[in-house]
mmCIF file of C-alpha atoms and ligand atoms in Angstrom:
data_model
loop_
_atom_site.group_PDB
_atom_site.id
_atom_site.type_symbol
_atom_site.label_atom_id
_atom_site.label_comp_id
_atom_site.label_asym_id
_atom_site.label_seq_id
_atom_site.Cartn_x
_atom_site.Cartn_y
_atom_site.Cartn_z
ATOM 1 C CA UNK A 255 192.937 100.394 261.972
ATOM 2 C CA UNK A 256 196.931 99.901 262.012
ATOM 3 C CA UNK A 257 199.831 102.158 261.374
ATOM 4 C CA UNK A 258 203.479 101.464 262.168
ATOM 5 C CA UNK A 259 205.622 103.982 263.693
ATOM 6 C CA UNK A 260 209.203 105.530 263.448
ATOM 7 C CA UNK A 261 210.943 105.214 266.721
ATOM 8 C CA UNK A 262 214.348 106.588 266.737
ATOM 9 C CA UNK A 263 216.646 104.546 268.272
ATOM 10 C CA UNK A 264 220.963 105.182 268.289
ATOM 11 C CA UNK A 265 222.299 107.971 265.461
ATOM 12 C CA UNK A 266 220.372 106.598 262.863
ATOM 13 C CA UNK A 267 218.046 103.304 263.120
ATOM 14 C CA UNK A 268 214.691 103.070 263.003
ATOM 15 C CA UNK A 269 212.088 100.323 265.548
ATOM 16 C CA UNK A 270 208.968 100.313 263.888
ATOM 17 C CA UNK A 271 206.429 100.564 266.556
ATOM 18 C CA UNK A 272 203.353 98.556 264.634
ATOM 19 C CA UNK A 273 199.916 100.350 267.010
ATOM 20 C CA UNK A 274 196.643 98.136 266.793
ATOM 21 C CA UNK A 275 194.075 100.326 268.931
ATOM 22 C CA UNK A 276 196.155 99.556 272.832
ATOM 23 C CA UNK A 277 198.045 96.394 271.121
ATOM 24 C CA UNK A 278 201.392 97.265 270.104
ATOM 25 C CA UNK A 279 204.396 95.392 267.989
ATOM 26 C CA UNK A 280 207.784 96.700 268.116
ATOM 27 C CA UNK A 281 209.988 95.096 265.292
ATOM 28 C CA UNK A 282 213.855 95.199 265.062
ATOM 29 C CA UNK A 283 214.456 97.106 268.591
ATOM 30 C CA UNK A 284 217.837 97.446 269.271
ATOM 31 C CA UNK A 285 217.099 99.666 272.235
ATOM 32 C CA UNK A 286 214.067 98.479 274.993
ATOM 33 C CA UNK A 287 213.892 102.513 276.308
ATOM 34 C CA UNK A 288 212.859 104.109 273.230
ATOM 35 C CA UNK A 289 210.386 101.291 273.232
ATOM 36 C CA UNK A 290 209.212 102.118 276.471
ATOM 37 C CA UNK A 291 208.995 105.658 276.100
ATOM 38 C CA UNK A 292 206.180 104.550 273.625
ATOM 39 C CA UNK A 293 203.958 102.541 274.793
ATOM 40 C CA UNK A 294 204.339 105.017 278.551
ATOM 41 C CA UNK A 295 202.797 108.222 275.957
ATOM 42 C CA UNK A 296 200.284 106.267 274.578
ATOM 43 C CA UNK A 297 199.430 103.869 276.952
ATOM 44 C CA UNK A 298 200.093 101.064 274.681
ATOM 45 C CA UNK A 299 200.463 96.936 276.343
ATOM 46 C CA UNK A 300 203.245 95.388 273.584
ATOM 47 C CA UNK A 301 201.941 92.573 272.618
ATOM 48 C CA UNK A 302 204.801 90.727 270.536
ATOM 49 C CA UNK A 303 208.338 92.105 269.061
ATOM 50 C CA UNK A 304 208.923 90.674 265.647
ATOM 51 C CA UNK A 305 213.451 90.772 264.024
ATOM 52 C CA UNK A 306 214.827 90.738 261.427
ATOM 53 C CA UNK A 307 219.102 89.307 262.248
ATOM 54 C CA UNK A 308 220.894 88.848 264.554
ATOM 55 C CA UNK A 309 222.871 92.102 265.415
ATOM 56 C CA UNK A 310 222.664 93.950 269.061
ATOM 57 C CA UNK A 311 221.026 97.007 266.944
ATOM 58 C CA UNK A 312 218.287 95.667 265.947
ATOM 59 C CA UNK A 313 218.165 92.845 269.613
ATOM 60 C CA UNK A 314 219.332 94.447 272.033
ATOM 61 C CA UNK A 315 216.367 95.727 273.391
ATOM 62 C CA UNK A 316 214.367 92.386 273.270
ATOM 63 C CA UNK A 317 214.653 89.938 276.312
ATOM 64 C CA UNK A 318 214.443 93.641 278.141
ATOM 65 C CA UNK A 319 211.299 94.005 276.986
ATOM 66 C CA UNK A 320 209.777 89.890 276.760
ATOM 67 C CA UNK A 321 210.219 89.952 280.662
ATOM 68 C CA UNK A 322 208.977 93.446 280.998
ATOM 69 C CA UNK A 323 205.401 92.307 278.442
ATOM 70 C CA UNK A 324 205.707 88.254 278.289
ATOM 71 C CA UNK A 325 205.366 88.511 275.062
ATOM 72 C CA UNK A 326 206.059 86.100 272.451
ATOM 73 C CA UNK A 327 208.629 87.678 270.298
ATOM 74 C CA UNK A 328 209.857 86.162 266.741
ATOM 75 C CA UNK A 329 212.902 85.883 265.124
ATOM 76 C CA UNK A 330 215.328 83.679 262.159
ATOM 77 C CA UNK A 331 215.522 80.347 263.157
ATOM 78 C CA UNK A 332 218.970 79.688 261.575
ATOM 79 C CA UNK A 333 220.878 83.244 264.317
ATOM 80 C CA UNK A 334 221.862 83.206 267.395
ATOM 81 C CA UNK A 335 220.117 85.714 269.640
ATOM 82 C CA UNK A 336 218.840 85.912 273.144
ATOM 83 C CA UNK A 337 215.294 85.098 274.171
ATOM 84 C CA UNK A 338 213.189 84.631 270.859
ATOM 85 C CA UNK A 339 211.076 81.906 271.803
ATOM 86 C CA UNK A 340 209.376 81.708 267.603
ATOM 87 C CA UNK A 341 212.076 80.711 265.243
ATOM 88 C CA UNK A 342 210.983 81.360 261.059
ATOM 89 C CA UNK A 343 212.228 79.066 258.915
ATOM 90 C CA UNK A 344 211.872 80.529 254.678
ATOM 91 C CA UNK A 345 207.761 80.509 253.793
ATOM 92 C CA UNK A 346 207.277 79.720 257.488
ATOM 93 C CA UNK A 347 203.188 82.165 257.947
ATOM 94 C CA UNK A 348 202.491 83.395 261.196
ATOM 95 C CA UNK A 349 199.272 86.112 262.601
ATOM 96 C CA UNK A 350 201.474 88.597 264.736
ATOM 97 C CA UNK A 351 199.871 89.169 268.007
ATOM 98 C CA UNK A 352 198.919 91.666 268.271
ATOM 99 C CA UNK A 353 198.083 93.331 265.556
ATOM 100 C CA UNK A 354 196.564 90.445 263.625
ATOM 101 C CA UNK A 355 198.121 90.202 260.389
ATOM 102 C CA UNK A 356 199.712 87.806 258.041
ATOM 103 C CA UNK A 357 203.310 87.709 257.982
ATOM 104 C CA UNK A 358 204.972 85.640 255.290
ATOM 105 C CA UNK A 359 208.908 84.406 255.730
ATOM 106 C CA UNK A 360 211.547 85.496 253.410
ATOM 107 C CA UNK A 361 215.192 84.183 253.773
ATOM 108 C CA UNK A 362 217.939 86.984 252.386
ATOM 109 C CA UNK A 363 221.178 86.024 253.678
ATOM 110 C CA UNK A 364 224.176 88.157 252.353
ATOM 111 C CA UNK A 365 224.550 91.163 254.750
ATOM 112 C CA UNK A 366 223.879 88.856 257.978
ATOM 113 C CA UNK A 367 223.770 84.831 257.782
ATOM 114 C CA UNK A 368 220.378 83.760 258.128
ATOM 115 C CA UNK A 369 218.702 87.526 257.753
ATOM 116 C CA UNK A 370 215.290 87.470 257.446
ATOM 117 C CA UNK A 371 213.052 89.615 255.413
ATOM 118 C CA UNK A 372 208.697 89.593 257.172
ATOM 119 C CA UNK A 373 205.849 90.359 254.287
ATOM 120 C CA UNK A 374 202.635 90.789 253.970
ATOM 121 C CA UNK A 375 199.468 92.899 254.648
ATOM 122 C CA UNK A 376 201.572 95.554 251.220
ATOM 123 C CA UNK A 377 204.098 95.386 254.336
ATOM 124 C CA UNK A 378 208.094 94.920 253.860
ATOM 125 C CA UNK A 379 210.655 95.054 257.015
ATOM 126 C CA UNK A 380 213.731 93.773 255.277
ATOM 127 C CA UNK A 381 215.971 94.237 257.654
ATOM 128 C CA UNK A 382 219.821 96.020 257.396
ATOM 129 C CA UNK A 383 219.222 94.228 253.406
ATOM 130 C CA UNK A 384 217.048 96.260 251.332
ATOM 131 C CA UNK A 385 217.796 99.584 252.452
ATOM 132 C CA UNK A 386 215.072 103.184 250.412
ATOM 133 C CA UNK A 387 217.888 103.527 247.628
ATOM 134 C CA UNK A 388 220.704 101.071 248.478
ATOM 135 C CA UNK A 389 221.725 97.365 250.164
ATOM 136 C CA UNK A 390 222.678 96.211 253.296
ATOM 137 C CA UNK A 391 227.867 95.547 253.916
ATOM 138 C CA UNK A 392 228.239 91.576 253.376
ATOM 139 C CA UNK A 393 229.161 91.412 256.421
ATOM 140 C CA UNK A 394 228.632 86.679 256.754
ATOM 141 C CA UNK A 395 227.282 87.257 252.825
ATOM 142 C CA UNK A 396 228.418 86.844 248.935
ATOM 143 C CA UNK A 397 226.982 89.119 246.433
ATOM 144 C CA UNK A 398 225.005 85.995 244.978
ATOM 145 C CA UNK A 399 223.648 85.529 248.341
ATOM 146 C CA UNK A 400 222.913 89.216 248.202
ATOM 147 C CA UNK A 401 221.953 89.131 244.527
ATOM 148 C CA UNK A 402 219.286 86.369 244.838
ATOM 149 C CA UNK A 403 218.182 87.884 248.443
ATOM 150 C CA UNK A 404 217.503 91.527 246.859
ATOM 151 C CA UNK A 405 216.267 89.689 243.803
ATOM 152 C CA UNK A 406 213.049 88.002 246.681
ATOM 153 C CA UNK A 407 212.528 91.175 247.367
ATOM 154 C CA UNK A 408 212.445 93.163 243.593
ATOM 155 C CA UNK A 409 209.571 90.379 242.863
ATOM 156 C CA UNK A 410 206.981 91.439 245.833
ATOM 157 C CA UNK A 411 204.298 94.010 244.594
ATOM 158 C CA UNK A 412 205.462 97.182 243.728
ATOM 159 C CA UNK A 413 203.070 98.945 246.084
ATOM 160 C CA UNK A 414 204.378 96.807 249.052
ATOM 161 C CA UNK A 415 205.827 99.208 251.694
ATOM 162 C CA UNK A 416 209.176 98.607 252.560
ATOM 163 C CA UNK A 417 210.511 99.911 256.050
ATOM 164 C CA UNK A 418 214.127 99.162 256.694
ATOM 165 C CA UNK A 419 216.227 99.495 259.761
ATOM 166 C CA UNK A 420 217.843 102.551 259.227
ATOM 167 C CA UNK A 421 218.071 106.443 258.595
ATOM 168 C CA UNK A 422 220.479 106.273 255.500
ATOM 169 C CA UNK A 423 218.872 107.628 252.129
ATOM 170 C CA UNK A 424 220.294 110.911 252.540
ATOM 171 C CA UNK A 425 223.401 109.756 251.377
ATOM 172 C CA UNK A 426 222.311 106.500 250.026
ATOM 173 C CA UNK A 427 220.513 109.056 247.189
ATOM 174 C CA UNK A 428 224.022 110.078 246.134
ATOM 175 C CA UNK A 429 225.848 108.056 245.940
ATOM 176 C CA UNK A 430 223.500 105.458 243.908
ATOM 177 C CA UNK A 431 223.703 109.725 241.493
ATOM 178 C CA UNK A 432 227.252 108.477 241.136
ATOM 179 C CA UNK A 433 226.068 105.899 239.162
ATOM 180 C CA UNK A 434 223.294 106.340 237.288
ATOM 181 C CA UNK A 435 223.820 110.881 237.408
ATOM 182 C CA UNK A 436 221.339 110.667 234.354
ATOM 183 C CA UNK A 437 217.927 108.209 235.997
ATOM 184 C CA UNK A 438 215.449 111.026 236.644
ATOM 185 C CA UNK A 439 213.564 109.460 238.592
ATOM 186 C CA UNK A 440 216.081 109.768 240.689
ATOM 187 C CA UNK A 441 216.546 112.899 240.627
ATOM 188 C CA UNK A 442 212.398 113.281 241.769
ATOM 189 C CA UNK A 443 212.952 111.121 244.062
ATOM 190 C CA UNK A 444 216.030 113.849 245.985
ATOM 191 C CA UNK A 445 214.068 116.517 245.820
ATOM 192 C CA UNK A 446 210.819 113.980 248.308
ATOM 193 C CA UNK A 447 213.422 112.748 250.476
ATOM 194 C CA UNK A 448 215.647 116.582 250.760
ATOM 195 C CA UNK A 449 211.575 117.917 251.273
ATOM 196 C CA UNK A 450 210.891 114.957 254.331
ATOM 197 C CA UNK A 451 214.339 116.019 255.827
ATOM 198 C CA UNK A 452 213.929 119.249 255.414
ATOM 199 C CA UNK A 453 210.192 118.774 257.158
ATOM 200 C CA UNK A 454 212.953 116.222 259.723
ATOM 201 C CA UNK A 455 209.954 113.623 259.218
ATOM 202 C CA UNK A 456 211.433 109.877 258.561
ATOM 203 C CA UNK A 457 212.661 109.394 254.494
ATOM 204 C CA UNK A 458 210.825 105.244 255.151
ATOM 205 C CA UNK A 459 208.532 104.298 253.600
ATOM 206 C CA UNK A 460 209.147 103.344 250.618
ATOM 207 C CA UNK A 461 207.613 101.662 248.320
ATOM 208 C CA UNK A 462 209.671 98.512 245.807
ATOM 209 C CA UNK A 463 208.573 100.412 242.420
ATOM 210 C CA UNK A 464 210.264 102.826 244.300
ATOM 211 C CA UNK A 465 213.335 101.385 244.161
ATOM 212 C CA UNK A 466 213.718 99.773 240.842
ATOM 213 C CA UNK A 467 213.386 102.490 239.500
ATOM 214 C CA UNK A 468 216.173 104.318 241.750
ATOM 215 C CA UNK A 469 218.215 102.034 243.535
ATOM 216 C CA UNK A 470 221.876 101.064 241.546
ATOM 217 C CA UNK A 471 221.581 97.335 243.949
ATOM 218 C CA UNK A 472 217.698 96.542 242.037
ATOM 219 C CA UNK A 473 219.327 97.379 238.898
ATOM 220 C CA UNK A 474 222.144 95.593 238.127
ATOM 221 C CA UNK A 475 220.931 94.584 234.910
ATOM 222 C CA UNK A 476 220.836 97.702 233.554
ATOM 223 C CA UNK A 477 222.936 98.919 231.042
ATOM 224 C CA UNK A 478 223.392 101.917 232.244
ATOM 225 C CA UNK A 479 224.942 100.739 236.260
ATOM 226 C CA UNK A 480 226.064 97.845 234.595
ATOM 227 C CA UNK A 481 228.613 100.443 231.986
ATOM 228 C CA UNK A 482 228.658 102.991 235.073
ATOM 229 C CA UNK A 483 230.003 99.718 237.841
ATOM 230 C CA UNK A 484 232.888 99.223 233.996
ATOM 231 C CA UNK A 485 233.694 102.094 234.110
ATOM 232 C CA UNK A 486 234.994 101.767 238.261
ATOM 233 C CA UNK A 487 236.423 98.449 238.761
ATOM 234 C CA UNK A 488 238.528 99.732 234.864
ATOM 235 C CA UNK A 489 237.469 96.268 233.147
ATOM 236 C CA UNK A 490 234.565 94.394 232.062
ATOM 237 C CA UNK A 491 232.628 93.463 234.085
ATOM 238 C CA UNK A 492 229.945 89.504 233.514
ATOM 239 C CA UNK A 493 226.851 89.406 234.258
ATOM 240 C CA UNK A 494 225.379 90.848 237.212
ATOM 241 C CA UNK A 495 226.843 89.725 240.035
ATOM 242 C CA UNK A 496 229.667 90.052 239.745
ATOM 243 C CA UNK A 497 228.019 94.199 239.010
ATOM 244 C CA UNK A 498 226.257 93.994 242.417
ATOM 245 C CA UNK A 499 230.123 93.016 243.700
ATOM 246 C CA UNK A 500 231.527 96.367 242.131
ATOM 247 C CA UNK A 501 229.332 98.730 242.956
ATOM 248 C CA UNK A 502 228.857 96.797 246.560
ATOM 249 C CA UNK A 503 232.448 97.950 247.132
ATOM 250 C CA UNK A 504 232.226 101.346 244.742
ATOM 251 C CA UNK A 505 229.681 103.004 247.945
ATOM 252 C CA UNK A 506 231.906 100.613 250.206
ATOM 253 C CA UNK A 507 234.839 103.744 250.141
ATOM 254 C CA UNK A 508 232.465 106.201 248.239
HETATM 255 ZN ZN1 ZN B 855 223.147 94.752 260.624
#
């Protein structure tokens, strides 16, 4: 029976730990120390490591873990990261050593140029591309690329559980309220997620279905979101990419 644990790292990162019996898999281990602590406390073996993109807060701990556990590591084909031995391309499927689930690779450039998502078994590991009620900054990509990448994730089954890389949810919800103050789904999500934070729990995972009705970056085609973006820009905007670009710039300065 697969269980998924959030291991906090740095200020607001999550390292996702997949555990089945005595075997464990680490997703985006920016730091090896909290992973080692987690494994030691539960007497687990690290069977593999997965990475979504090359940023140090996602792969910084990967070389040390691979050395210590002599386990295979999986990550993006189009990015350079130390100690990656399986380089995954769009559409590639593989069985995750240790937990046995099959994941498929989706190319989602935008936050970084070679960013990938891994999905299967009703799960999505999307790093810093889709966040709960938000999306990643465009460090290496264009708004058009990010709209395309988010669109691929938005088309996954609504019940897919979204495991992203950071606990940014409450700040993202505050921004989403500025964009769509009348969104009732957003208001009820805020109550639910505030309660989780008050109990000291992660707000994650969310679901694709929840993101579709509350995440402004997936809602650039909605008239309310487009109108809010145009008001903020002070000019007419044409098309989803222009709306997305304005919302992304608005969030950067929020
Ligand atoms: Zn990143």
